[in-house]
Each structure stands twice: as structure tokens, then as C-alpha cells.
Short mmCIF file of C-alpha atoms and ligand atoms in Angstrom, two decimals:
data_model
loop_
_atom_site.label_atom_id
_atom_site.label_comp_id
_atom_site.label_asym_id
_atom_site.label_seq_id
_atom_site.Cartn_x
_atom_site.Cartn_y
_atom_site.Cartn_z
CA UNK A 323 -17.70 24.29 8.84
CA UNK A 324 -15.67 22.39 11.57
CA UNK A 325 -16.34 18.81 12.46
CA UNK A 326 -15.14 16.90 14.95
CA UNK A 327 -14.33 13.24 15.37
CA UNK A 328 -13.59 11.97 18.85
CA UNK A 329 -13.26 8.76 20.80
CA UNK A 330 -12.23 7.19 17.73
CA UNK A 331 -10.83 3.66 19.21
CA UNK A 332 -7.99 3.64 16.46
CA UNK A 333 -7.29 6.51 13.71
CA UNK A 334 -5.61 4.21 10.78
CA UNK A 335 -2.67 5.50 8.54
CA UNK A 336 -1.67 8.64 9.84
CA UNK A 337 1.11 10.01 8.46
CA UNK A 338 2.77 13.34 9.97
CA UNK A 339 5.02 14.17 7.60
CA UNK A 340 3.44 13.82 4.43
CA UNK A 341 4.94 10.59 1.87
CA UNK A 342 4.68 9.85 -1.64
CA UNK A 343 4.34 6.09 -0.96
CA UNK A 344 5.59 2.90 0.88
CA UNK A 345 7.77 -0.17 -0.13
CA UNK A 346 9.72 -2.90 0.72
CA UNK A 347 9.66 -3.35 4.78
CA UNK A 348 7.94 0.22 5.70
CA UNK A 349 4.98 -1.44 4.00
CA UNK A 350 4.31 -3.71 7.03
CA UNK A 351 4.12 -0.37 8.77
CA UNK A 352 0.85 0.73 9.40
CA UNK A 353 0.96 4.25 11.70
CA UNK A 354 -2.33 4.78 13.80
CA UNK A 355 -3.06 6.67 17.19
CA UNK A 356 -5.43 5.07 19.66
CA UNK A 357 -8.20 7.01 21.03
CA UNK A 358 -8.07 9.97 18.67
CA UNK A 359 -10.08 12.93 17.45
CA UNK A 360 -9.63 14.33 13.98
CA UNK A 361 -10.75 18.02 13.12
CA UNK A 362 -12.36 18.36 9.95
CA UNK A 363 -12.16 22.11 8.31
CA UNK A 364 -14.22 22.91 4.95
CA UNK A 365 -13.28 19.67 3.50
CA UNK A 366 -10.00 19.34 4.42
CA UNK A 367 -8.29 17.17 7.63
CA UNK A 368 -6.85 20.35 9.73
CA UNK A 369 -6.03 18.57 12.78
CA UNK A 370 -5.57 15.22 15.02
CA UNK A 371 -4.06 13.32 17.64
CA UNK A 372 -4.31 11.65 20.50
CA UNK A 373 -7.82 12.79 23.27
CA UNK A 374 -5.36 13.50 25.77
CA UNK A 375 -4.20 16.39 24.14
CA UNK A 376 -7.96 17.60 22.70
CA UNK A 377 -8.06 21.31 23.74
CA UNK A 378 -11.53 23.00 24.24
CA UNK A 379 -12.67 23.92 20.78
CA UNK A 380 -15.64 25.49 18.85
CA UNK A 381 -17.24 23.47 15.82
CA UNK A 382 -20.34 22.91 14.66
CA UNK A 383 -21.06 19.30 14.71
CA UNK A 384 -19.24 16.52 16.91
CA UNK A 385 -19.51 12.89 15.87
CA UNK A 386 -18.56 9.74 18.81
CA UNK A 387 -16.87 7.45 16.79
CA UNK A 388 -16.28 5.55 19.79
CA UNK A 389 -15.64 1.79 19.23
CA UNK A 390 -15.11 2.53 15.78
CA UNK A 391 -12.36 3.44 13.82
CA UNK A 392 -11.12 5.69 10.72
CA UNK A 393 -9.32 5.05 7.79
CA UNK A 394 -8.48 6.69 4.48
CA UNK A 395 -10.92 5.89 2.08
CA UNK A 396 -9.46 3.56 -0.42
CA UNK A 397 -7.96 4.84 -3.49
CA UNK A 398 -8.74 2.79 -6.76
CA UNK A 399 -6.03 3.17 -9.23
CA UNK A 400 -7.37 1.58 -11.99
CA UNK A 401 -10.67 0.74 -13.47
CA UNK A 402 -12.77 0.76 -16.48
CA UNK A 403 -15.99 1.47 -15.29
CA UNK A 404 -17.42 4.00 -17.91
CA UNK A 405 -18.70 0.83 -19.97
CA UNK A 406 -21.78 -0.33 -21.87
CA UNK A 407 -23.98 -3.34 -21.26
CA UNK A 408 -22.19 -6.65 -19.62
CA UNK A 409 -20.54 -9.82 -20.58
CA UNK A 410 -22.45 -12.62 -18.15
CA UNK A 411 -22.55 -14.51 -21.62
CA UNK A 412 -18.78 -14.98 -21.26
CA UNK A 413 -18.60 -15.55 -17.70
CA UNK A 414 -20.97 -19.17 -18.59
CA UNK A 415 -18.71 -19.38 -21.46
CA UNK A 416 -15.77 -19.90 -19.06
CA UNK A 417 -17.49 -21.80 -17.08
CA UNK A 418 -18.10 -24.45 -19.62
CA UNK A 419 -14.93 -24.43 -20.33
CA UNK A 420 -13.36 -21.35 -22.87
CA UNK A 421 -10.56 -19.91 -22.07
CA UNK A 422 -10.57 -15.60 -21.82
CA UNK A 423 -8.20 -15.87 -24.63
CA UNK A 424 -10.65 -18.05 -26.70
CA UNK A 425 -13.54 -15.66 -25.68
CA UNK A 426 -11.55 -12.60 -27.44
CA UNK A 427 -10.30 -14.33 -30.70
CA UNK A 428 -14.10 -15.51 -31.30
CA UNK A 429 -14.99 -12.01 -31.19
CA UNK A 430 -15.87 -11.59 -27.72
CA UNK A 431 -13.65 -10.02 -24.50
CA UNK A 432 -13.04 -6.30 -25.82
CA UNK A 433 -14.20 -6.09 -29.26
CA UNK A 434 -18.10 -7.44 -27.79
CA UNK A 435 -17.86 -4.33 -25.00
CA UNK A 436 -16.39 -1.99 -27.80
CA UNK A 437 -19.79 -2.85 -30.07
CA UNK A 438 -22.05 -2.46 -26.78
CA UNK A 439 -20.19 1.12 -26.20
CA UNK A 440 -20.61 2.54 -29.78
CA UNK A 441 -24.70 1.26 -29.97
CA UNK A 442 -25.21 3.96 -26.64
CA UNK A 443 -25.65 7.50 -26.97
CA UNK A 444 -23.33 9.83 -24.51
CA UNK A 445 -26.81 10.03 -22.02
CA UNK A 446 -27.06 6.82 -21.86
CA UNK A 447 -23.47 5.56 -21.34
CA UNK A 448 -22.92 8.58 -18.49
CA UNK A 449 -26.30 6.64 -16.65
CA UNK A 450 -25.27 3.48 -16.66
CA UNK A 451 -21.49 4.07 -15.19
CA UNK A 452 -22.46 7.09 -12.75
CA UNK A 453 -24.47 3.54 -10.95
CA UNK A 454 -21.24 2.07 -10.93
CA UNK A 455 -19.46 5.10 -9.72
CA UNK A 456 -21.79 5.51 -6.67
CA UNK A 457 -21.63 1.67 -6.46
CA UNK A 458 -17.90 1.95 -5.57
CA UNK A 459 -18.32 5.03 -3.28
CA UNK A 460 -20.27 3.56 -1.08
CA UNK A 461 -17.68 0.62 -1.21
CA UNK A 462 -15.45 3.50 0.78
CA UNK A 463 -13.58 4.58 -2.43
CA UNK A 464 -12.94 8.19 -2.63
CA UNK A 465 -10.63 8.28 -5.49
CA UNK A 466 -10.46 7.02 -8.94
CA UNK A 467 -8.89 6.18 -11.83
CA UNK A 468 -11.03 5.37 -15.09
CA UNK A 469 -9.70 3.94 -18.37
CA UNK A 470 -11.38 4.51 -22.16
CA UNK A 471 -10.67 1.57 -23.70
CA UNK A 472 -14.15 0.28 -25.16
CA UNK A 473 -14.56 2.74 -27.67
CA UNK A 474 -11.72 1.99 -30.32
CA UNK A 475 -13.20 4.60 -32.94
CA UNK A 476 -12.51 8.44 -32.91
CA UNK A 477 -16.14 9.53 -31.80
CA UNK A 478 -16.97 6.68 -28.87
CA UNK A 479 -13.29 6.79 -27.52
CA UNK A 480 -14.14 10.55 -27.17
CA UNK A 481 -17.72 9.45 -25.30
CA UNK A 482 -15.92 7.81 -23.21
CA UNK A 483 -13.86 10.41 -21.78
CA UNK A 484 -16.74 12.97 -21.97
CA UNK A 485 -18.15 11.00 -19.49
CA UNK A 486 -15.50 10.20 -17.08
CA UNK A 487 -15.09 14.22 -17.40
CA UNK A 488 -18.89 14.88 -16.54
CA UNK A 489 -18.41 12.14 -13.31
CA UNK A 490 -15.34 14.42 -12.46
CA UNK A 491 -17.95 17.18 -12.80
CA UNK A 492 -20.94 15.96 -10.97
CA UNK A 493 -19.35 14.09 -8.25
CA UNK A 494 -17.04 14.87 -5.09
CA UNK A 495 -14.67 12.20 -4.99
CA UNK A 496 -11.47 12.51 -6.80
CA UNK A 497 -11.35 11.16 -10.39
CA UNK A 498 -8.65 10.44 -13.10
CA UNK A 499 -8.80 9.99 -16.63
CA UNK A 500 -6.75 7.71 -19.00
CA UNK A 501 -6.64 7.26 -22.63
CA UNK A 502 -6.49 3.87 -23.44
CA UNK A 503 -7.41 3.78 -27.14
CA UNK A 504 -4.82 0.86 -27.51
CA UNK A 505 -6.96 -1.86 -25.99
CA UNK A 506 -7.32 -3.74 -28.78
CA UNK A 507 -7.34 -3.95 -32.74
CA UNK A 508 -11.44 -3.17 -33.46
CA UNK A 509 -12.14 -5.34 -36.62
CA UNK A 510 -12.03 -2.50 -39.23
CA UNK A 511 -8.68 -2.44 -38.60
CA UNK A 512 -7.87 -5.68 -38.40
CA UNK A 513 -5.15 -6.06 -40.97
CA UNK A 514 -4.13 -2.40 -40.41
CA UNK A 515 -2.79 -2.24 -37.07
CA UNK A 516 -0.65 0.37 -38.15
CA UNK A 517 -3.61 2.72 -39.28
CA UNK A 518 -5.20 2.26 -36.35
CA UNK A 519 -2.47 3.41 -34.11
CA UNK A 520 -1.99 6.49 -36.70
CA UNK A 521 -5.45 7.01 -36.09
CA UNK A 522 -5.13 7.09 -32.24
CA UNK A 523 -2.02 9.34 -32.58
CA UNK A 524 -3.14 11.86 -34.90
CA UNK A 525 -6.45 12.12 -34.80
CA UNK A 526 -7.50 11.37 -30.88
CA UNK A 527 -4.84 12.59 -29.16
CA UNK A 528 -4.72 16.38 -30.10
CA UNK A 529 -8.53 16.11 -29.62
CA UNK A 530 -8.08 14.88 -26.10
CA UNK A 531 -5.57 17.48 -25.36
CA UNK A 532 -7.72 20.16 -26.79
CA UNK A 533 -10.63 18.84 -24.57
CA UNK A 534 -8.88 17.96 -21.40
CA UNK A 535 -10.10 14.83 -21.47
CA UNK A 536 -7.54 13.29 -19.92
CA UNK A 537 -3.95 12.96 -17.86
CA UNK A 538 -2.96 9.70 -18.28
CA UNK A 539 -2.45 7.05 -21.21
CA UNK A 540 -2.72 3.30 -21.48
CA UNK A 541 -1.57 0.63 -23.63
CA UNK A 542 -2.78 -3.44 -23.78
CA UNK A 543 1.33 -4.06 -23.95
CA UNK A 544 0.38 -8.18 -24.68
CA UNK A 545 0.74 -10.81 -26.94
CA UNK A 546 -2.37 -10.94 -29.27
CA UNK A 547 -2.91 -6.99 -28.64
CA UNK A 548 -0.50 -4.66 -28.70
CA UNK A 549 3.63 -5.41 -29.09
CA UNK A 550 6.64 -3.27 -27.09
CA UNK A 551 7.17 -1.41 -30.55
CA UNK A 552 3.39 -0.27 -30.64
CA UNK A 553 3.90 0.68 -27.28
CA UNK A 554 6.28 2.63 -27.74
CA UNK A 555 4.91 4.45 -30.39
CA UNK A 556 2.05 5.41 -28.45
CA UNK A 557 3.73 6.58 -25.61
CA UNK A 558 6.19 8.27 -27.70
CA UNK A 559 3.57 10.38 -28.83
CA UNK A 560 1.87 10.60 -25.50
CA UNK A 561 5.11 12.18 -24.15
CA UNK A 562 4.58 14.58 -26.95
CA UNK A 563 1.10 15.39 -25.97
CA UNK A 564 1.62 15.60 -21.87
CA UNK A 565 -0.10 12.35 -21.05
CA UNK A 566 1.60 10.15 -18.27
CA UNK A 567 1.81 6.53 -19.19
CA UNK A 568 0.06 4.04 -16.43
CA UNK A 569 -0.04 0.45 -18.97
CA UNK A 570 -1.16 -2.75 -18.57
CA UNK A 571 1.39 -5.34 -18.79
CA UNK A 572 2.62 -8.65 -17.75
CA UNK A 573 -1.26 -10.19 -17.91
CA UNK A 574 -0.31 -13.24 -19.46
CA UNK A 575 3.34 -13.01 -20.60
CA UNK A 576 6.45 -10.93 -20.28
CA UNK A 577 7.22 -9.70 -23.19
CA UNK A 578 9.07 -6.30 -21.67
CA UNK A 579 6.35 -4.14 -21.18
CA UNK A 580 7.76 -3.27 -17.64
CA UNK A 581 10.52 -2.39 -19.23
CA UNK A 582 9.52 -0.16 -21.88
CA UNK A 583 6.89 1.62 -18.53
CA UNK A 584 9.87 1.95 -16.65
CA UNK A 585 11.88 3.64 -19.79
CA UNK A 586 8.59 5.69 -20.31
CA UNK A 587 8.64 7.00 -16.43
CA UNK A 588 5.38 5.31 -16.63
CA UNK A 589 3.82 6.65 -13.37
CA UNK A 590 2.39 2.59 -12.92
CA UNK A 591 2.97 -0.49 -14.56
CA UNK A 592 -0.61 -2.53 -13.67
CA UNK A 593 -1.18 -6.54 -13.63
CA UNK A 594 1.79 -8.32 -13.18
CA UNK A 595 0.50 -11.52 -12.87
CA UNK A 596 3.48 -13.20 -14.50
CA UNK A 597 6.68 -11.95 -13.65
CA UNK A 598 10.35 -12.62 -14.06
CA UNK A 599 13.48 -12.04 -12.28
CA UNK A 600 14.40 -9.08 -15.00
CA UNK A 601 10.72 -7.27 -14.70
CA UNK A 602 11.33 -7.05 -10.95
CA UNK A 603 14.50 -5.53 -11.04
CA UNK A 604 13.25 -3.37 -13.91
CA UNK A 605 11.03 -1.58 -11.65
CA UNK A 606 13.74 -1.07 -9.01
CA UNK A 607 15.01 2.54 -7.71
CA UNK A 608 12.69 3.93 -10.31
CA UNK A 609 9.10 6.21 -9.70
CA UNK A 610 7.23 3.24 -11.53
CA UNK A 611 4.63 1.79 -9.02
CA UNK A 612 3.57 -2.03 -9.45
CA UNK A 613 0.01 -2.34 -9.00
CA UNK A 614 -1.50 -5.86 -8.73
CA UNK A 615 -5.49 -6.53 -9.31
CA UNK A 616 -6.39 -9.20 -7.73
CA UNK A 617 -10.05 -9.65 -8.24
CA UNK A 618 -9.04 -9.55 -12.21
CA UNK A 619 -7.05 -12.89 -10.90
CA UNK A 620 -9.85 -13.70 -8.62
CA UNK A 621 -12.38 -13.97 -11.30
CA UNK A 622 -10.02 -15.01 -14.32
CA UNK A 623 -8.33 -18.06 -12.64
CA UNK A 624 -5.43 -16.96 -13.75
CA UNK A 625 -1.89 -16.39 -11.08
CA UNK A 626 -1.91 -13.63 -8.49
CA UNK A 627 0.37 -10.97 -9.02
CA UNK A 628 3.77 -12.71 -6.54
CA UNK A 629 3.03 -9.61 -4.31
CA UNK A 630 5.49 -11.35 -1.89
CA UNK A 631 8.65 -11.51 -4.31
CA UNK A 632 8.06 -7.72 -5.19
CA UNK A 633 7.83 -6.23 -1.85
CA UNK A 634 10.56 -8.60 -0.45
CA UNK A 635 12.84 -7.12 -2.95
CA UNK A 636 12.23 -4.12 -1.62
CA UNK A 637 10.03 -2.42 -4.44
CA UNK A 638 6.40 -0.77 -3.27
CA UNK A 639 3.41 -2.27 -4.70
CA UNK A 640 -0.22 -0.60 -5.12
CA UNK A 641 -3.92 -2.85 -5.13
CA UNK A 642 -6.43 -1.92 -7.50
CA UNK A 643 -9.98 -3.39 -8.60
CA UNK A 644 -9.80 -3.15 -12.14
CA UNK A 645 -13.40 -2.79 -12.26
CA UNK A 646 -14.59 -3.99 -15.88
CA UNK A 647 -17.21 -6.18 -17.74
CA UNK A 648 -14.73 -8.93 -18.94
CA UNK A 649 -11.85 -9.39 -16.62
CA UNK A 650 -13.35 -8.48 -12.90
CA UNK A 651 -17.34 -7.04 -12.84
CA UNK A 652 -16.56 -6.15 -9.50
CA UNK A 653 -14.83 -2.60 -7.83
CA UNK A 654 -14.93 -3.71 -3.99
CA UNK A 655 -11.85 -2.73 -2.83
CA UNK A 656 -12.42 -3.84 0.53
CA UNK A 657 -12.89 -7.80 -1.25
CA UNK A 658 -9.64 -6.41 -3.05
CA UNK A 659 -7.68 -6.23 0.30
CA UNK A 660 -9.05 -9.24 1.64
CA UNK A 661 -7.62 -11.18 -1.30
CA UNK A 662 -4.80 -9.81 -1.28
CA UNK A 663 -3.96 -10.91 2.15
CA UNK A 664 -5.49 -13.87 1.82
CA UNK A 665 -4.27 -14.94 -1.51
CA UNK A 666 -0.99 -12.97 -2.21
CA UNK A 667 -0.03 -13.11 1.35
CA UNK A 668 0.05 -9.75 1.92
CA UNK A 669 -0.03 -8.97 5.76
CA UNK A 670 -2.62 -6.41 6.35
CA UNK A 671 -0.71 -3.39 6.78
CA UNK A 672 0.73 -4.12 3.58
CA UNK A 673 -2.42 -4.19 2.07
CA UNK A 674 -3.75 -1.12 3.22
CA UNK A 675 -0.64 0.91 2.55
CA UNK A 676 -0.95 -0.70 -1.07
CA UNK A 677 -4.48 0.01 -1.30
CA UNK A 678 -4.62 3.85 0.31
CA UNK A 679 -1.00 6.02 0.02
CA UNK A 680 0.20 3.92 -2.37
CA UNK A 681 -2.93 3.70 -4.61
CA UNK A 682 -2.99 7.57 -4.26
CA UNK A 683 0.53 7.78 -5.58
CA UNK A 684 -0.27 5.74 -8.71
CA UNK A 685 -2.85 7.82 -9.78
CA UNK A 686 -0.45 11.31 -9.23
CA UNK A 687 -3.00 11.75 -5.98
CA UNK A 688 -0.07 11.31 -2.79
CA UNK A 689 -0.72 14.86 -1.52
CA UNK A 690 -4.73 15.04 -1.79
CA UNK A 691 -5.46 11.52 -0.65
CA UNK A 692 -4.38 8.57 0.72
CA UNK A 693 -3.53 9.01 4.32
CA UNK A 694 -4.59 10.96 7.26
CA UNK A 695 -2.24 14.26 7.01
CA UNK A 696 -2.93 17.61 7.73
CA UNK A 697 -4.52 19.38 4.59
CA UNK A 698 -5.70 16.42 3.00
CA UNK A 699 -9.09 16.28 1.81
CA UNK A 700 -11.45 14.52 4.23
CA UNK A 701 -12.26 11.73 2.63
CA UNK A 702 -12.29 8.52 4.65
CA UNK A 703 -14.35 5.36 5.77
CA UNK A 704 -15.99 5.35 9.55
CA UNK A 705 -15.84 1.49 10.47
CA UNK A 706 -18.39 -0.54 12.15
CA UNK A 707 -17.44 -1.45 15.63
CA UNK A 708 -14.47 -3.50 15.31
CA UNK A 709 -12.05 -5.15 17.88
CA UNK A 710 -8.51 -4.71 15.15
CA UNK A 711 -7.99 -3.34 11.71
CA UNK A 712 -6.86 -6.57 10.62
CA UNK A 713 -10.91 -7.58 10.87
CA UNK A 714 -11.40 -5.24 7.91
CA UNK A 715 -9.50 -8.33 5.73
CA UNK A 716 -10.12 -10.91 7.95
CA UNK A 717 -14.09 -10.44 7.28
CA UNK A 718 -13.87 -11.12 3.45
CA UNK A 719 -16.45 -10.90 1.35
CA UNK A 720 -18.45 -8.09 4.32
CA UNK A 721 -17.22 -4.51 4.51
CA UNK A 722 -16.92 -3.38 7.94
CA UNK A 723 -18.15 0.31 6.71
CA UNK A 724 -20.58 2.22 8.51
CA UNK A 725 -20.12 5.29 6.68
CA UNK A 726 -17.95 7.03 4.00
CA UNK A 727 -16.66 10.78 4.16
CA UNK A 728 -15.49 13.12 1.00
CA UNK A 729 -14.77 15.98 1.56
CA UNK A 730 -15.76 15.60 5.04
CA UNK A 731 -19.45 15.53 4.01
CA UNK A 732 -21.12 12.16 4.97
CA UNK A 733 -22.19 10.35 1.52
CA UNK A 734 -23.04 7.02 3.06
O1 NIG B 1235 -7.52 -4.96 -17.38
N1 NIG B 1235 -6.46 -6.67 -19.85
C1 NIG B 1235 -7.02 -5.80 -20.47
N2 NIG B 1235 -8.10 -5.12 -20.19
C2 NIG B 1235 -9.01 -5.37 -19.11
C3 NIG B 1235 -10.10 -6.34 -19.44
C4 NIG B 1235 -10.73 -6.12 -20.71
C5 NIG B 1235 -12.00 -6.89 -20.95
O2 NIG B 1235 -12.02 -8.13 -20.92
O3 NIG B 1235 -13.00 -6.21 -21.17
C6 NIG B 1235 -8.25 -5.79 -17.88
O4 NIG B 1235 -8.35 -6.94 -17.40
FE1 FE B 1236 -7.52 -3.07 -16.73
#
């Protein structure tokens, strides 16, 4: 099956020679070809360029894109949306005045999704997040990372990631799992941190491996949650096990959990909100990619991640949603890149390259997704009629999506 693409009035991040990922100044570098075709070959990108140099071809379906323009879809490096229930409760709580942090230590945050998560069978769970999943496809997201996290015992931690793997299953757009067992103490364990973290080790882990349940593992590395040692311990025994650490750290404080990513060859280290002189050069000359969330900041009230500092020092830096029922109910990417230009003062190209090829790269996804190269899958977002990329930001709060591509088969 051969599709064809022409007249499109700008073909966005093309990239010839294929790259892991972008940082420092080459992030401000956005490659595109004006009034360009792109071949599309069983599911894969096989060829584009400019229409002057279109030779006669045969395929079976030709689409006029003109006015329009294509991009990569976006590539969502980290979420939590396999989750049960939601937390509007706590959002009015906030509102009249609680902190997040008070939320949690009254039993809510976490530990009031984790009680949602075990009370739903596997059915049920897979229902309610497979809405979410086609929620964020049609959003122009085409690959994606999902987190467990909400389980915190041996059997719904396990749920969990039998459902991201049934998504993986049942779906065409690229999906990633990650064990995140240490997202917080559940209250059985409460004065037995220890036991639960034996508990994730010894009993969870091997089962995950045994499944293939999952490539990736995640620790709350925070004050109140989960301490450098602990994280070390898990992703000492992660190593042991195969699973890449991609952790959430610097939410609230910085208490070295960039450090102890960056000593893990943790393939990300995500949040970053707060962030010293010593966690920025931490992450320099190493294969650890920032990633910032800023709708988690958005909705929180809490600091951006100081996108500016860590790209001006010459490190890369990925966007992600961080789609969840506490921190950010929300996995719009395109709202994602919006705030990040608008908020972290990223310029656009910045913010696509963070929210595409970089994106890609934190997930282990560089040479499937994330740009237009030859042999890359076909997944990518057909605009609206726009004047400029930068309108895709610009419009905040819109998408400027007409339709979405995976695998080079329309889904929206
Ligand atoms: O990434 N920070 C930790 N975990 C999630 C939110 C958890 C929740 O409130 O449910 C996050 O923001
Ligand atoms: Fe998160």
C-alpha cells in the first residue's frame, strides 16, 4: 500500500540523517521543506522532498495536503494514564485552599487513586484507560509512555501493567511500559518502608520480568516518598532485572535524585521543577534526558521546570504531559507545547524538538518515531490550514489537527 502526500505547504522536522535527539542551540533548529510530498510504504515513511523533484509514480491513494502541513505526531514520554476513578474532590480541595502536599498526608494524592485501582477488576480498569488512550491519540500522540504506580500491592501493580500490555496489544500507536511500584508507601506498610521495597524487589520484579510487563522502572525520588538510598536500592535491583530507570525527581526539592538517575544511566530524569546549579551540571555530557511537564506545573501552581537555564547550558530537554488523576488530568500535548513556549519560554522549535525527537529518545523510541526520516513509521499529525508552525503554540488551548496518521493509516 503506497500513499502519497503532496502539496504539503511545509513538511515539519525532517531529519535526513537519522538523530538520537537535540540540545543546547540545535534545539532552536527546526528542519522542514516547503512544498513537499512524502511517500508512505506499508506503514513506514519511504520517501520525501521537495515537489520539484516528485517523479511520476504508482500508488494507490494520493492525499492534497495543500495549505496544510505535516508534523511528527507528538511523542508522550511520560504518563500515568492506566488509572481508576478521579480526584475532582482534590482539585476543590486546592481550590479552597490545601496544599497537594496536605491532600497526600490526609490520605489523599496517591494512596486515594491506589484504593480506587485495587476496588476495579482488570476489565474494568483496561475500559476506563483505553478512553484515555484514544483520548490522547486523537490529541496527535502516536507514542507513549505509561507508568504503574497506583497499584502499590503485588496483584493490582501487576493489573496495571496487564493492561498497559493489552493497550500495546490492541492498539497501533507505540507504547511503553514502566514499573513504578515506588510511588508511594500504601498504608499497610506504613511503618515498614523497608518491607515494602523488599516486597517490590523480590516479589514484583521477577514477576514482571517473567511477564514482560515492562522496560522501564520508576521511582517517587522525594521528600515524604521515597529517599536517594531507596532509590538506589530499587534501581540497583532493576539493573539486575534489565529494567531502564526513567524517575521522577526534583518535584518539590533537590535532594540528588538527578544525581543518583544520572549514576543509574537513567534513560530520563522527569520534573525538574526545582533545580540547582549542581543538578544541571549533573545531567551534562551524559545520555540522561531532562524532561519537564508542564501541565503538572500548569495545574499544580507550582514553578515551571527553568527550561531556559537547561537548554542554555547546553543540555537537551524533552516535554511530556504527565497525564494523571492528581497532578495534571490532562494528556494534550499540543496545550503542553503551548505552555511551554508560553510559560518556560521555550521558542517554538524548541518545543517541538522537545516534544517529538526528543520525547522519542526518552522513551528508547529515536529510530521508530519522532521525526520525518526514511523508515520511520508513519505516524504523524495533518494540520488544519495554517499560515506558520509557530500557530500550532501560538493557538493555545485549540489544536490545529485535522487528522492523525499511525502507521500511515488515518485514525482521526
Ligand atoms: O508525576 N509526582 C508523582 N506522581 C505523579 C502524580 C501522582 C498523583 O498525584 O496521583 C506526578 O505528578
Ligand atoms: Fe508522573
Amino acid at each position: 500500500m503506497k500513499i502519497l502526500f503532496k502539496n504539503i505547504k511545509e513538511l515539519i522536522q525532517v531529519r535526513e540523517n537519522s538523530i538520537a535527539f537535540v540540545s543546547g542551540k540545535d534545539m532552536k533548529v527546526l528542519p522542514t521543506i516547503k512544498n513537499a510530498f512524502l511517500l508512505v510504504e506499508d506503514g513506514l515513511i519511504s520517501d520525501f522532498g521537495s515537489m520539484d523533484e516528485l517523479s511520476d509514480i504508482q500508488v494507490n491513494q494520493v492525499i492534497d495536503a495543500s495549505g496544510k502541513m505535516i508534523m511528527p505526531t507528538w511523542c508522550d514520554s511520560h504518563t500515568h494514564i492506566v488509572y481508576a476513578g478521579n480526584r475532582e474532590g482534590e482539585f476543590v480541595g486546592r481550590i479552597n485552599g490545601l496544599t497537594y502536599e496536605e491532600i497526600a498526608n490526609n490520605g489523599g494524592g496517591i494512596l486515594n487513586s491506589a484504593k480506587k485501582l485495587q476496588a476495579v477488576s482488570e476489565d474494568e480498569l483496561y475500559n476506563q484507560s483505553k478512553v484515555r488512550l484514544e483520548e490522547v491519540m486523537n490529541l496527535g500522540t502516536g507514542a507513549v509512555e505509561i507508568k504503574s504506580g497506583y497499584g502499590l500491592t503485588y496483584e493490582s501493580e501487576l493489573k496495571m501493567l496487564r493492561v498497559i500490555k493489552r493497550l500495546k496489544e490492541n492498539y497501533p500507536i507505540e507504547i511503553k511500559a514502566t514499573f513504578l511500584g515506588a510511588h508511594a508507601v500504601p498504608s499497610n506498610y506504613k511503618n515498614n518502608k523497608e518491607g515494602y521495597l523488599a516486597m517490590l524487589i523480590d516479589e514484583v520484579m521477577p514477576q514482571i520480568v517473567k511477564e514482560n510487563l515492562a522496560e522501564f522502572v520508576d521511582v517517587f525520588c522525594e521528600k515524604g516518598y521515597f529517599s536517594v538510598e531507596d532509590t538506589k536500592t530499587i534501581l540497583e535491583a532493576a539493573k539486575k532485572h534489565g529494567l531502564i530507570p526513567k524517575i521522577h525527581v526534583n518535584q518539590f526539592t533537590s535532594i540528588g535524585g538527578v544525581q543518583v538517575g544520572v549514576q543509574y544511566n537513567a534513560l530520563s530524569v522527569d520534573h525538574l521543577e526545582v533545580m540547582n546549579p549542581e543538578d544541571i551540571n549533573a545531567l551534562k555530557n551524559t545520555t540522561t534526558m531532562p524532561v519537564a511537564l508542564p501541565s503538572c506545573s500548569y495545574f499544580l501552581g507550582i514553578p515551571y521546570t527553568p527550561a531556559r537555564k537547561i537548554i542554555d547550558e547546553g543540555l537537551p530537554l524533552a516535554l511530556a504531559t504527565d497525564y494523571n488523576p492528581g497532578s495534571t488530568p490532562s494528556g494534550n500535548m499540543n496545550f503542553v507545547v503551548s505552555t511551554a513556549c508560553i510559560k518556560m519560554k521555550m521558542t517554538p522549535e524548541e518545543a517541538i524538538n522537545a516534544a517529538t525527537i526528543n520525547g522519542a529518545y526518552a522513551m528508547g523510541l529515536e529510530t521508530k518515531v519522532g521525526s520525518i526520516s526514511k523508515g520511520k513509521l508513519a505516524n504523524f499529525i495533518l494540520t488544519k490550514p495554517i499560515n506558520s508552525y509557530g500557530f500550532i503554540p501560538y493557538s493555545f488551548g485549540n489544536n490545529q489537527i485535522e487528522s492523525v496518521f499511525v502507521k500511515g493509516e488515518k485514525i482521526k
